[in-house]
C-alpha cells in the first residue's frame, strides 16, 4: 500500500496546517450540504491542533464533535479524553459545537453502546475523521489481537461498541463508522511512530488496526 504522507518540519507546523485543512473541509460541507461532523482522537499529539482549530471562524453551531473512543471513566477523571477535549477544542468559537459525549454514566459501556449507536448514526457519514496511532499500531480503541476486535472491524458492526484491550473498559466507534468519513487524517509524531505506520501499511488489520484506514487517509507526520 502506498501511503499519502505529508511531512512537516515540526509539530507546530503540523498542528497549524492540519487545523486549516480541517476547517476548510468542514466549511465546504457546511456551505454545500448542511451540518457537519468531526470525529477526533484523544491523547496529547492532537492538542495543539485542537487549540488552533478552536479559534477558526466556522459555523460551529452546525458542527457535531465526537471522540473516536473513550475510556469508561467520568468526565472529571484524569484519564478522560472528554476532559482533554473540553480544554483544547471545545473552547472559544468551537464551544458552540454540539458535543456527543461517549461516556454516558451507565454502569458499563456494553449497556450504553446501543443508545450511543442510535445517537451517532444520524451523523454518518462523518465529514472529517482524525485518527491517532499507538506504538502498537492501535487506533481508537481497536487494539491488535484484542478480544472482540474482529467484531469491531466487521462491516456489519453497529456504529458504537464496547471495546477491550486497554487498562480500563472502553467505548469506541467501530471500523465501518470510522471508515464512512469523507476526509480521513492520521496524525503521528516521531520516528518510532513513522516506523510503526510503515509496518502497519503491510499488515492485516487484526495485527495492526490502523491498517483498516490507511488506504483512504492522508498521513500527517512531524519528526
Coordinates of C-alpha atoms in Angstrom, one line a residue:
X1 CA 0.0 0.0 0.0
X2 CA 1.3 3.4 -0.9
X3 CA 0.8 6.0 1.8
X4 CA -0.2 9.6 1.2
X5 CA 2.2 11.3 3.7
X6 CA 2.7 15.0 4.3
X7 CA 5.9 15.6 6.3
X8 CA 6.2 18.8 8.4
X9 CA 9.4 20.3 9.9
X10 CA 7.9 20.3 13.4
X11 CA 4.8 19.6 15.4
X12 CA 3.7 23.2 15.5
X13 CA 3.6 23.5 11.7
X14 CA 1.7 20.2 11.5
X15 CA -0.9 21.5 14.0
X16 CA -1.5 24.8 12.2
X17 CA -1.6 23.3 8.8
X18 CA -4.0 20.5 9.7
X19 CA -6.3 22.8 11.6
X20 CA -6.6 25.0 8.5
X21 CA -7.2 21.9 6.3
X22 CA -9.9 20.5 8.6
X23 CA -11.6 23.9 8.9
X24 CA -11.7 24.1 5.1
X25 CA -13.3 20.6 4.8
X26 CA -15.9 21.4 7.4
X27 CA -16.7 24.7 5.8
X28 CA -17.1 23.0 2.4
X29 CA -19.6 20.6 3.9
X30 CA -21.5 23.4 5.7
X31 CA -21.7 25.6 2.6
X32 CA -22.6 22.9 0.1
X33 CA -24.5 20.2 2.0
X34 CA -25.5 21.0 5.6
X35 CA -24.5 20.1 9.1
X36 CA -21.0 18.6 9.5
X37 CA -19.4 16.1 11.9
X38 CA -15.9 16.0 13.2
X39 CA -14.5 12.9 14.9
X40 CA -11.2 13.2 16.8
X41 CA -8.8 11.2 18.9
X42 CA -7.7 11.6 22.5
X43 CA -4.0 11.7 23.5
X44 CA -1.5 14.5 23.6
X45 CA -0.5 14.7 20.0
X46 CA -3.6 16.5 18.6
X47 CA -3.8 19.0 21.5
X48 CA -2.0 21.9 19.7
X49 CA -4.1 21.3 16.5
X50 CA -7.3 21.4 18.6
X51 CA -6.3 24.7 20.1
X52 CA -5.6 26.2 16.6
X53 CA -8.8 24.8 15.2
X54 CA -11.0 26.0 18.1
X55 CA -10.3 29.7 17.2
X56 CA -11.0 29.4 13.5
X57 CA -14.1 31.0 12.0
X58 CA -16.7 28.4 11.3
X59 CA -20.5 28.0 11.9
X60 CA -19.6 25.8 14.8
X61 CA -23.3 25.6 15.9
X62 CA -23.9 23.3 12.9
X63 CA -20.9 21.1 13.7
X64 CA -21.2 17.9 15.8
X65 CA -18.0 16.9 17.5
X66 CA -17.3 13.4 19.0
X67 CA -14.3 11.3 20.0
X68 CA -13.1 8.2 18.2
X69 CA -13.3 6.4 21.6
X70 CA -13.4 7.0 25.3
X71 CA -12.3 5.3 28.5
X72 CA -15.3 4.4 30.7
X73 CA -14.5 7.0 33.3
X74 CA -16.3 10.2 34.3
X75 CA -15.6 13.5 32.6
X76 CA -13.6 14.8 35.6
X77 CA -11.3 11.8 35.7
X78 CA -7.6 12.5 34.9
X79 CA -7.7 9.9 32.1
X80 CA -10.9 11.1 30.4
X81 CA -10.5 12.1 26.8
X82 CA -13.5 14.3 27.1
X83 CA -11.8 16.4 29.8
X84 CA -8.9 17.0 27.4
X85 CA -11.2 17.9 24.6
X86 CA -13.1 20.4 26.6
X87 CA -9.8 22.2 27.5
X88 CA -8.4 22.2 24.0
X89 CA -11.1 22.1 21.2
X90 CA -14.4 22.9 22.8
X91 CA -13.4 26.4 23.7
X92 CA -13.7 29.9 22.1
X93 CA -15.8 29.8 18.9
X94 CA -15.8 26.0 18.9
X95 CA -17.6 25.8 22.2
X96 CA -20.8 26.3 20.2
X97 CA -20.4 22.9 18.6
X98 CA -22.8 20.0 19.6
X99 CA -20.7 17.5 21.5
X100 CA -21.6 13.8 21.7
X101 CA -20.1 12.6 24.9
X102 CA -19.4 8.8 24.6
X103 CA -19.3 8.4 28.4
X104 CA -23.0 8.3 29.5
X105 CA -22.7 7.3 33.1
X106 CA -24.2 3.9 32.6
X107 CA -22.7 1.1 34.7
X108 CA -21.0 -0.5 31.7
X109 CA -20.0 0.6 28.1
X110 CA -21.8 -2.5 26.9
X111 CA -25.1 -1.2 28.3
X112 CA -24.5 2.3 26.8
X113 CA -23.5 1.2 23.3
X114 CA -26.9 0.6 21.7
X115 CA -28.1 4.1 22.7
X116 CA -24.9 5.7 21.6
X117 CA -25.2 3.9 18.2
X118 CA -28.6 5.5 17.8
X119 CA -27.3 8.9 18.6
X120 CA -24.2 8.7 16.4
X121 CA -25.9 7.1 13.4
X122 CA -27.6 10.3 12.1
X123 CA -24.2 12.0 11.9
X124 CA -22.8 9.3 9.5
X125 CA -21.0 9.5 7.2
X126 CA -18.6 11.5 9.2
X127 CA -17.4 14.7 7.5
X128 CA -13.9 14.7 8.9
X129 CA -12.1 11.9 10.9
X130 CA -8.8 12.5 12.6
X131 CA -7.1 9.4 14.0
X132 CA -4.0 8.9 16.1
X133 CA -2.0 5.7 16.4
X134 CA -0.2 4.0 19.3
X135 CA 3.2 2.4 19.1
X136 CA 1.4 -1.0 18.9
X137 CA -0.5 0.2 15.8
X138 CA -3.8 0.5 17.6
X139 CA -6.2 3.4 16.8
X140 CA -9.4 4.5 18.6
X141 CA -10.0 1.5 20.9
X142 CA -9.2 -1.0 18.2
X143 CA -6.3 -2.9 19.8
X144 CA -4.2 -5.6 18.0
X145 CA -5.5 -9.1 18.6
X146 CA -7.8 -7.9 21.4
X147 CA -10.9 -10.0 22.3
X148 CA -13.7 -8.8 20.1
X149 CA -11.6 -7.0 17.6
X150 CA -13.0 -9.0 14.7
X151 CA -16.5 -7.8 15.6
X152 CA -15.3 -4.1 15.8
X153 CA -13.8 -4.4 12.3
X154 CA -16.8 -6.2 10.8
X155 CA -18.6 -4.3 8.0
X156 CA -21.8 -5.1 9.8
X157 CA -20.8 -3.6 13.2
X158 CA -23.1 -1.0 14.7
X159 CA -21.6 2.5 14.9
X160 CA -20.6 2.2 18.6
X161 CA -19.5 -0.8 20.7
X162 CA -17.7 -1.6 23.9
X163 CA -14.0 -2.5 23.4
X164 CA -11.3 -4.4 25.3
X165 CA -7.6 -4.1 25.2
X166 CA -6.8 -1.0 27.3
X167 CA -6.3 -0.6 31.0
X168 CA -10.0 0.5 31.6
X169 CA -13.2 -0.6 30.0
X170 CA -13.7 1.4 26.8
X171 CA -16.3 2.5 24.2
X172 CA -15.4 3.1 20.6
X173 CA -16.7 3.9 17.2
X174 CA -16.3 0.8 15.1
X175 CA -14.4 0.4 11.8
X176 CA -17.4 0.9 9.5
X177 CA -18.5 4.1 11.3
X178 CA -14.9 5.5 11.1
X179 CA -14.4 4.4 7.5
X180 CA -17.5 6.3 6.5
X181 CA -15.7 9.6 6.8
X182 CA -15.4 11.8 3.7
X183 CA -12.0 13.0 4.8
X184 CA -9.6 10.9 6.9
X185 CA -6.4 12.2 8.5
X186 CA -3.9 10.3 10.7
X187 CA -1.6 12.4 12.9
X188 CA 1.7 10.9 14.1
X189 CA 4.9 12.4 15.6
X190 CA 8.3 10.8 16.0
X191 CA 10.4 8.3 14.1
X192 CA 9.1 5.4 16.2
X193 CA 5.5 6.1 15.1
X194 CA 6.6 6.5 11.5
X195 CA 8.3 3.1 11.5
X196 CA 5.2 1.6 13.1
X197 CA 3.0 3.2 10.4
X198 CA 5.2 1.8 7.6
X199 CA 4.9 -1.6 9.2
X200 CA 1.1 -1.3 9.5
X201 CA 0.8 -0.5 5.8
X202 CA 1.9 -4.0 5.1
X203 CA -0.1 -5.7 7.9
X204 CA -3.5 -7.2 8.4
X205 CA -5.9 -5.0 10.5
X206 CA -6.2 -7.8 13.1
X207 CA -2.5 -7.3 13.7
X208 CA -2.4 -3.6 13.0
X209 CA -5.9 -2.0 13.3
X210 CA -4.7 1.4 11.9
X211 CA -4.2 -0.5 8.6
X212 CA -8.0 -0.6 8.1
X213 CA -8.0 3.2 7.4
X214 CA -4.7 3.9 5.6
X215 CA -5.9 3.4 2.1
X216 CA -8.1 6.5 2.1
X217 CA -6.2 8.5 4.7
X218 CA -3.8 11.5 4.5
X219 CA -0.9 10.9 6.9
X220 CA 0.4 14.0 8.7
X221 CA 3.9 13.4 10.1
X222 CA 6.2 15.5 12.2
X223 CA 9.6 14.1 13.2

